[in-house]
């Protein structure tokens, strides 16, 4: 087991103009809120596509939690890990010793191993395109319209690798008028994030959107001997979307995205003692046990060592494209075709024991 390398404050309720709101309930897909004076106000209707069609959240007979872009911003959800504290029965954390893997469990079912031959237990979909590995699945949320978390087996509509549930990320569609948004964030350890989104029409039938993200932070874990820093952030990502609407019944969407990460090692600390055992030869060489490193006491002070060299860190390139054709044939029939290609190239060094001993080096 390893100690958490960073603690973040998540605010589940919004505070606007000095008035605190608490969610009371949802009726017919419309959420109600009440302020301190007891006055109720009506929030926007929540529409989801959990069953491959647009429906009101209250009409869907599935355990679904939905988060729009405004709510994600209020929750300070910079990546998928922020959902863990706001969805019942969901445990979504950064993978052990990894900067980009997502360990996702719903109702106790999931798959934590980042080996490329292992399938996940919770399916993750970006615009209905399946992400087949947990590596690179800890997505930064920067041009998202909505995130839906479906709890429980979803094999009927989503396939075999959704025995625990599914997470759907829906990107913002290109707008029919020019719009844009820029966000800047700064913090400790030279933290600097910049996010930008621009969208608008190219013609009467064609529109576009461009989104970009750069996220950087110095390492928060340090080697007490060499001063080398670990657990940093160095991520760049971008997405381009073209939307062609030749008629009222046809939408054609072409999307391309690219993510690059170049991080140092991700380290915690070993919570159990590290022990070396020599069984001898049972004749003239007796068995022996030597404690290499005792179990730690007290809180983690973000100081640890590693057996890897300075240039052995964690690099990842993740990119892909998709072409989606959505055709409303008539009142009763709708045809949707999704063609996609994904490529994931990780180059990861993982020090499982987080010590100067070569015990769990991958």
Coordinates of C-alpha atoms in Angstrom, one line a residue:
X1 CA 0.0 0.0 0.0
X2 CA 1.1 3.5 -0.7
X3 CA 0.3 6.9 0.8
X4 CA -1.5 9.5 -1.3
X5 CA 0.9 11.8 -3.1
X6 CA -1.4 14.8 -3.1
X7 CA -4.6 15.9 -1.4
X8 CA -7.2 18.1 -3.2
X9 CA -10.1 20.0 -1.9
X10 CA -13.3 19.2 -3.8
X11 CA -16.4 21.4 -3.3
X12 CA -19.6 19.5 -3.9
X13 CA -22.0 22.4 -3.6
X14 CA -21.9 25.7 -5.4
X15 CA -21.9 29.1 -3.7
X16 CA -23.2 32.0 -5.9
X17 CA -23.7 35.6 -4.8
X18 CA -23.4 34.7 -1.2
X19 CA -26.3 32.2 -1.3
X20 CA -25.7 28.5 -0.6
X21 CA -27.8 26.0 -2.5
X22 CA -28.5 22.4 -1.5
X23 CA -30.0 19.9 -4.0
X24 CA -33.4 18.7 -2.8
X25 CA -34.5 16.4 -5.5
X26 CA -35.2 15.8 -9.2
X27 CA -38.7 15.6 -10.6
X28 CA -39.4 14.8 -14.3
X29 CA -35.8 15.5 -15.2
X30 CA -35.9 19.0 -13.7
X31 CA -33.8 19.6 -10.6
X32 CA -35.1 21.7 -7.7
X33 CA -32.9 23.7 -5.4
X34 CA -33.6 25.7 -2.2
X35 CA -31.7 28.6 -0.7
X36 CA -31.5 29.7 2.9
X37 CA -34.7 31.6 2.7
X38 CA -36.6 28.5 1.8
X39 CA -37.5 29.7 -1.7
X40 CA -37.2 27.0 -4.4
X41 CA -35.9 27.6 -7.8
X42 CA -35.9 25.4 -10.9
X43 CA -32.6 24.3 -12.5
X44 CA -32.1 23.2 -16.0
X45 CA -33.4 19.8 -17.2
X46 CA -30.8 17.1 -17.3
X47 CA -30.5 15.2 -20.6
X48 CA -28.4 12.1 -20.9
X49 CA -27.6 9.6 -23.7
X50 CA -27.0 6.6 -21.4
X51 CA -29.2 4.4 -23.5
X52 CA -27.8 5.6 -26.9
X53 CA -30.6 8.2 -27.3
X54 CA -31.3 11.6 -25.7
X55 CA -33.6 11.2 -22.7
X56 CA -34.4 13.0 -19.5
X57 CA -32.3 11.7 -16.6
X58 CA -35.5 10.8 -14.7
X59 CA -36.8 8.6 -17.5
X60 CA -33.7 6.4 -17.7
X61 CA -34.1 3.1 -15.7
X62 CA -30.4 3.0 -15.0
X63 CA -28.3 4.2 -12.1
X64 CA -26.8 7.3 -13.8
X65 CA -24.9 10.3 -12.5
X66 CA -24.5 13.1 -14.9
X67 CA -22.3 16.2 -14.8
X68 CA -22.5 19.1 -17.2
X69 CA -19.7 21.5 -18.0
X70 CA -20.7 24.1 -15.4
X71 CA -21.0 21.6 -12.6
X72 CA -17.6 20.1 -13.5
X73 CA -16.1 23.5 -13.2
X74 CA -17.7 24.0 -9.8
X75 CA -16.4 20.7 -8.6
X76 CA -12.9 21.7 -9.7
X77 CA -12.9 18.6 -11.9
X78 CA -9.7 19.0 -13.9
X79 CA -9.6 15.2 -14.7
X80 CA -11.8 12.1 -14.3
X81 CA -10.4 11.5 -10.8
X82 CA -12.5 14.3 -9.4
X83 CA -15.7 12.3 -10.0
X84 CA -14.8 9.7 -7.3
X85 CA -16.0 11.9 -4.4
X86 CA -19.3 12.8 -6.2
X87 CA -20.6 9.6 -7.6
X88 CA -22.0 6.8 -5.3
X89 CA -20.1 3.5 -5.3
X90 CA -17.4 4.9 -7.6
X91 CA -13.7 4.7 -6.8
X92 CA -11.6 6.4 -9.5
X93 CA -8.0 7.1 -8.6
X94 CA -4.6 7.6 -10.3
X95 CA -3.0 4.2 -10.8
X96 CA -0.2 3.1 -8.5
X97 CA 3.1 4.4 -9.7
X98 CA 1.6 5.9 -12.8
X99 CA 0.9 9.4 -14.0
X100 CA -1.8 8.5 -16.5
X101 CA -3.5 5.3 -15.6
X102 CA -7.0 5.3 -14.2
X103 CA -7.9 2.7 -11.6
X104 CA -11.7 2.6 -11.8
X105 CA -14.0 0.5 -9.6
X106 CA -17.8 0.7 -9.4
X107 CA -19.5 -1.3 -6.6
X108 CA -16.2 -2.9 -5.8
X109 CA -15.6 -4.3 -9.3
X110 CA -12.8 -3.1 -11.5
X111 CA -9.3 -3.8 -12.8
X112 CA -6.2 -2.0 -11.4
X113 CA -3.4 -3.6 -13.5
X114 CA -1.9 -1.3 -16.2
X115 CA -0.5 -4.2 -18.3
X116 CA -1.3 -3.7 -22.0
X117 CA -2.8 -7.2 -22.2
X118 CA -5.4 -6.5 -19.5
X119 CA -8.9 -5.3 -20.2
X120 CA -10.6 -2.8 -17.8
X121 CA -13.6 -3.7 -15.7
X122 CA -15.2 -0.3 -16.3
X123 CA -15.6 0.9 -19.8
X124 CA -14.6 4.4 -20.7
X125 CA -16.0 6.0 -23.8
X126 CA -15.1 9.4 -25.4
X127 CA -17.9 10.4 -27.9
X128 CA -18.9 6.7 -28.0
X129 CA -15.4 5.5 -28.9
X130 CA -14.2 2.8 -26.5
X131 CA -10.8 3.4 -24.6
X132 CA -9.5 -0.2 -24.4
X133 CA -6.8 0.3 -21.7
X134 CA -6.5 2.0 -18.4
X135 CA -3.2 3.6 -19.5
X136 CA -3.9 7.1 -20.7
X137 CA -7.5 6.9 -19.4
X138 CA -7.1 9.5 -16.6
X139 CA -8.4 12.2 -19.1
X140 CA -8.1 15.9 -18.5
X141 CA -11.5 17.5 -18.9
X142 CA -11.2 20.6 -20.9
X143 CA -13.8 20.7 -23.7
X144 CA -16.4 18.5 -22.2
X145 CA -20.1 19.0 -22.5
X146 CA -21.1 16.2 -20.2
X147 CA -19.9 13.2 -18.3
X148 CA -22.2 10.3 -17.5
X149 CA -21.4 7.5 -15.0
X150 CA -23.5 4.4 -15.4
X151 CA -23.4 2.0 -12.5
X152 CA -23.9 -1.7 -12.8
X153 CA -23.4 -4.1 -15.8
X154 CA -23.9 -2.4 -19.1
X155 CA -23.1 -5.3 -21.5
X156 CA -26.3 -5.0 -23.5
X157 CA -25.5 -1.6 -25.0
X158 CA -21.8 -1.3 -24.3
X159 CA -20.1 -4.7 -24.6
X160 CA -18.3 -7.2 -22.5
X161 CA -15.8 -4.9 -20.7
X162 CA -18.5 -3.0 -18.8
X163 CA -19.3 -5.6 -16.1
X164 CA -19.0 -2.9 -13.4
X165 CA -20.4 0.0 -15.4
X166 CA -19.4 2.6 -17.9
X167 CA -18.2 6.2 -18.0
X168 CA -19.2 8.3 -21.0
X169 CA -17.4 11.6 -21.9
X170 CA -19.3 13.8 -24.4
X171 CA -17.4 16.5 -26.1
X172 CA -18.8 19.9 -26.9
X173 CA -20.3 20.1 -30.4
X174 CA -19.1 22.9 -32.6
X175 CA -21.3 26.0 -32.3
X176 CA -23.2 27.8 -35.0
X177 CA -21.9 31.1 -33.8
X178 CA -18.4 32.2 -32.8
X179 CA -17.6 31.6 -29.1
X180 CA -14.5 31.1 -27.1
X181 CA -13.2 30.5 -23.6
X182 CA -9.8 30.8 -21.9
X183 CA -8.9 29.6 -18.4
X184 CA -5.7 30.2 -16.5
X185 CA -4.7 28.6 -13.2
X186 CA -1.7 29.1 -11.0
X187 CA -0.6 27.5 -7.8
X188 CA 2.1 26.1 -5.6
X189 CA 5.1 24.2 -6.9
X190 CA 5.0 26.5 -10.0
X191 CA 1.6 25.1 -11.0
X192 CA 0.4 26.6 -14.3
X193 CA -2.6 25.4 -16.4
X194 CA -3.9 27.1 -19.5
X195 CA -7.1 25.9 -21.3
X196 CA -8.6 27.4 -24.4
X197 CA -11.7 26.6 -26.5
X198 CA -12.9 28.3 -29.7
X199 CA -15.8 27.4 -31.9
X200 CA -17.8 28.8 -34.8
X201 CA -19.2 28.4 -38.3
X202 CA -17.2 28.0 -41.5
X203 CA -20.2 28.0 -43.7
X204 CA -24.0 27.5 -43.5
X205 CA -23.5 23.7 -43.1
X206 CA -20.0 23.4 -41.6
X207 CA -18.7 24.4 -38.2
X208 CA -15.6 23.7 -36.1
X209 CA -14.2 23.7 -32.6
X210 CA -10.6 23.8 -31.4
X211 CA -9.5 23.0 -27.8
X212 CA -6.1 22.9 -26.2
X213 CA -4.6 22.3 -22.8
X214 CA -1.2 22.7 -21.2
X215 CA -0.8 21.6 -17.5
X216 CA 2.5 21.9 -15.7
X217 CA 3.7 21.5 -12.1
X218 CA 7.0 20.8 -10.3
X219 CA 7.3 17.5 -8.5
X220 CA 5.8 17.4 -4.9
X221 CA 7.9 14.3 -3.9
X222 CA 11.7 14.9 -3.4
X223 CA 14.7 12.6 -3.0
X224 CA 16.4 13.8 0.2
X225 CA 19.9 12.9 -1.1
X226 CA 19.9 14.0 -4.7
X227 CA 17.2 16.7 -4.5
X228 CA 15.5 15.2 -7.6
X229 CA 11.8 15.8 -7.8
X230 CA 9.0 13.4 -8.7
X231 CA 5.2 13.3 -9.1
X232 CA 5.2 16.3 -11.4
X233 CA 2.8 17.3 -14.2
X234 CA 3.7 17.9 -17.8
X235 CA 0.8 17.4 -20.1
X236 CA -0.2 18.9 -23.4
X237 CA -3.4 18.0 -25.2
X238 CA -5.6 19.2 -28.1
X239 CA -8.7 18.3 -30.0
X240 CA -10.2 19.5 -33.3
X241 CA -13.8 18.8 -34.3
X242 CA -15.6 19.4 -37.6
X243 CA -19.4 19.2 -37.8
X244 CA -21.1 19.0 -41.2
X245 CA -24.9 19.3 -41.3
X246 CA -26.1 19.0 -44.9
X247 CA -29.7 18.8 -43.7
X248 CA -31.9 18.7 -40.7
X249 CA -31.7 14.9 -40.4
X250 CA -27.9 14.3 -41.0
X251 CA -24.9 15.1 -38.8
X252 CA -21.4 14.2 -39.8
X253 CA -18.7 14.7 -37.2
X254 CA -14.9 14.4 -37.7
X255 CA -12.8 14.5 -34.6
X256 CA -9.0 14.3 -33.9
X257 CA -7.3 14.5 -30.5
X258 CA -3.7 14.2 -29.3
X259 CA -2.2 14.0 -25.8
X260 CA 1.4 14.0 -24.7
X261 CA 2.8 13.5 -21.2
X262 CA 6.4 13.6 -20.2
X263 CA 6.6 13.2 -16.4
X264 CA 9.2 12.1 -13.9
X265 CA 8.5 9.0 -11.8
X266 CA 5.4 8.8 -9.6
X267 CA 6.3 7.7 -6.1
X268 CA 4.6 7.1 -2.8
X269 CA 6.1 5.2 0.1
X270 CA 6.1 1.6 1.2
X271 CA 3.7 1.2 4.2
X272 CA 5.1 -2.2 5.2
X273 CA 8.7 -3.1 6.1
X274 CA 10.9 -4.1 3.2
X275 CA 12.5 -7.4 4.2
X276 CA 15.2 -9.5 2.5
X277 CA 15.1 -13.3 3.1
X278 CA 17.9 -15.7 2.4
X279 CA 16.7 -19.3 2.7
X280 CA 20.3 -20.7 2.7
X281 CA 20.9 -24.2 1.6
X282 CA 19.4 -25.9 4.7
X283 CA 22.8 -27.6 5.3
X284 CA 25.8 -25.4 6.2
X285 CA 24.3 -22.0 5.3
X286 CA 21.4 -21.0 7.6
X287 CA 18.4 -19.0 6.7
X288 CA 18.5 -15.3 7.5
X289 CA 16.1 -12.4 7.5
X290 CA 17.3 -8.8 7.2
X291 CA 15.1 -5.7 7.4
X292 CA 16.2 -3.4 4.5
X293 CA 13.7 -0.6 5.5
X294 CA 11.4 -0.6 8.5
X295 CA 7.7 0.3 8.2
X296 CA 7.3 4.1 8.4
X297 CA 5.7 6.0 11.2
X298 CA 3.8 9.3 11.1
X299 CA 2.5 11.1 8.1
X300 CA 4.2 10.9 4.7
X301 CA 6.7 13.8 4.4
X302 CA 6.9 13.6 0.6
X303 CA 10.5 12.4 0.8
X304 CA 11.6 9.1 -0.7
X305 CA 14.2 7.5 -2.9
X306 CA 14.2 5.4 -6.0
X307 CA 16.5 2.9 -7.8
X308 CA 15.8 4.4 -11.2
X309 CA 18.0 6.8 -13.0
X310 CA 17.1 10.5 -13.5
X311 CA 16.1 10.0 -17.1
X312 CA 13.8 7.0 -16.5
X313 CA 10.4 8.5 -16.0
X314 CA 7.0 8.2 -17.6
X315 CA 6.3 9.3 -21.2
X316 CA 3.0 8.7 -23.1
X317 CA 1.5 9.6 -26.4
X318 CA -2.2 9.0 -27.0
X319 CA -4.0 10.0 -30.1
X320 CA -6.8 9.1 -32.4
X321 CA -9.5 10.2 -34.7
X322 CA -13.2 9.3 -35.3
X323 CA -15.9 9.8 -38.0
X324 CA -19.5 9.7 -36.8
X325 CA -22.5 9.8 -39.1
X326 CA -25.9 10.3 -37.4
X327 CA -28.9 10.0 -39.7
X328 CA -32.5 10.3 -38.6
X329 CA -34.1 8.2 -41.3
X330 CA -37.7 8.8 -40.1
X331 CA -39.8 9.1 -37.0
X332 CA -39.1 5.5 -35.9
X333 CA -35.6 4.9 -37.3
X334 CA -32.2 6.4 -36.6
X335 CA -28.8 5.1 -38.0
X336 CA -25.5 6.0 -36.4
X337 CA -22.1 4.9 -37.7
X338 CA -18.9 5.3 -35.6
X339 CA -15.5 4.7 -37.2
X340 CA -12.5 5.3 -35.1
X341 CA -8.7 4.6 -34.7
X342 CA -6.8 4.9 -31.5
X343 CA -3.0 4.6 -30.8
X344 CA -1.4 4.5 -27.4
X345 CA 2.4 4.5 -27.0
X346 CA 3.6 4.4 -23.3
X347 CA 7.2 4.4 -22.1
X348 CA 6.8 4.0 -18.4
X349 CA 9.2 3.2 -15.5
X350 CA 7.3 2.2 -12.3
X351 CA 9.0 1.9 -8.9
X352 CA 6.5 -0.1 -6.9
X353 CA 8.4 -0.2 -3.7
X354 CA 9.5 3.5 -3.9
X355 CA 12.9 2.9 -2.4
X356 CA 16.5 2.7 -3.4
X357 CA 16.3 -1.1 -3.5
X358 CA 15.5 -3.0 -6.7
X359 CA 12.5 -4.9 -5.3
X360 CA 9.5 -3.9 -7.5
X361 CA 11.0 -2.2 -10.5
X362 CA 8.9 -2.4 -13.7

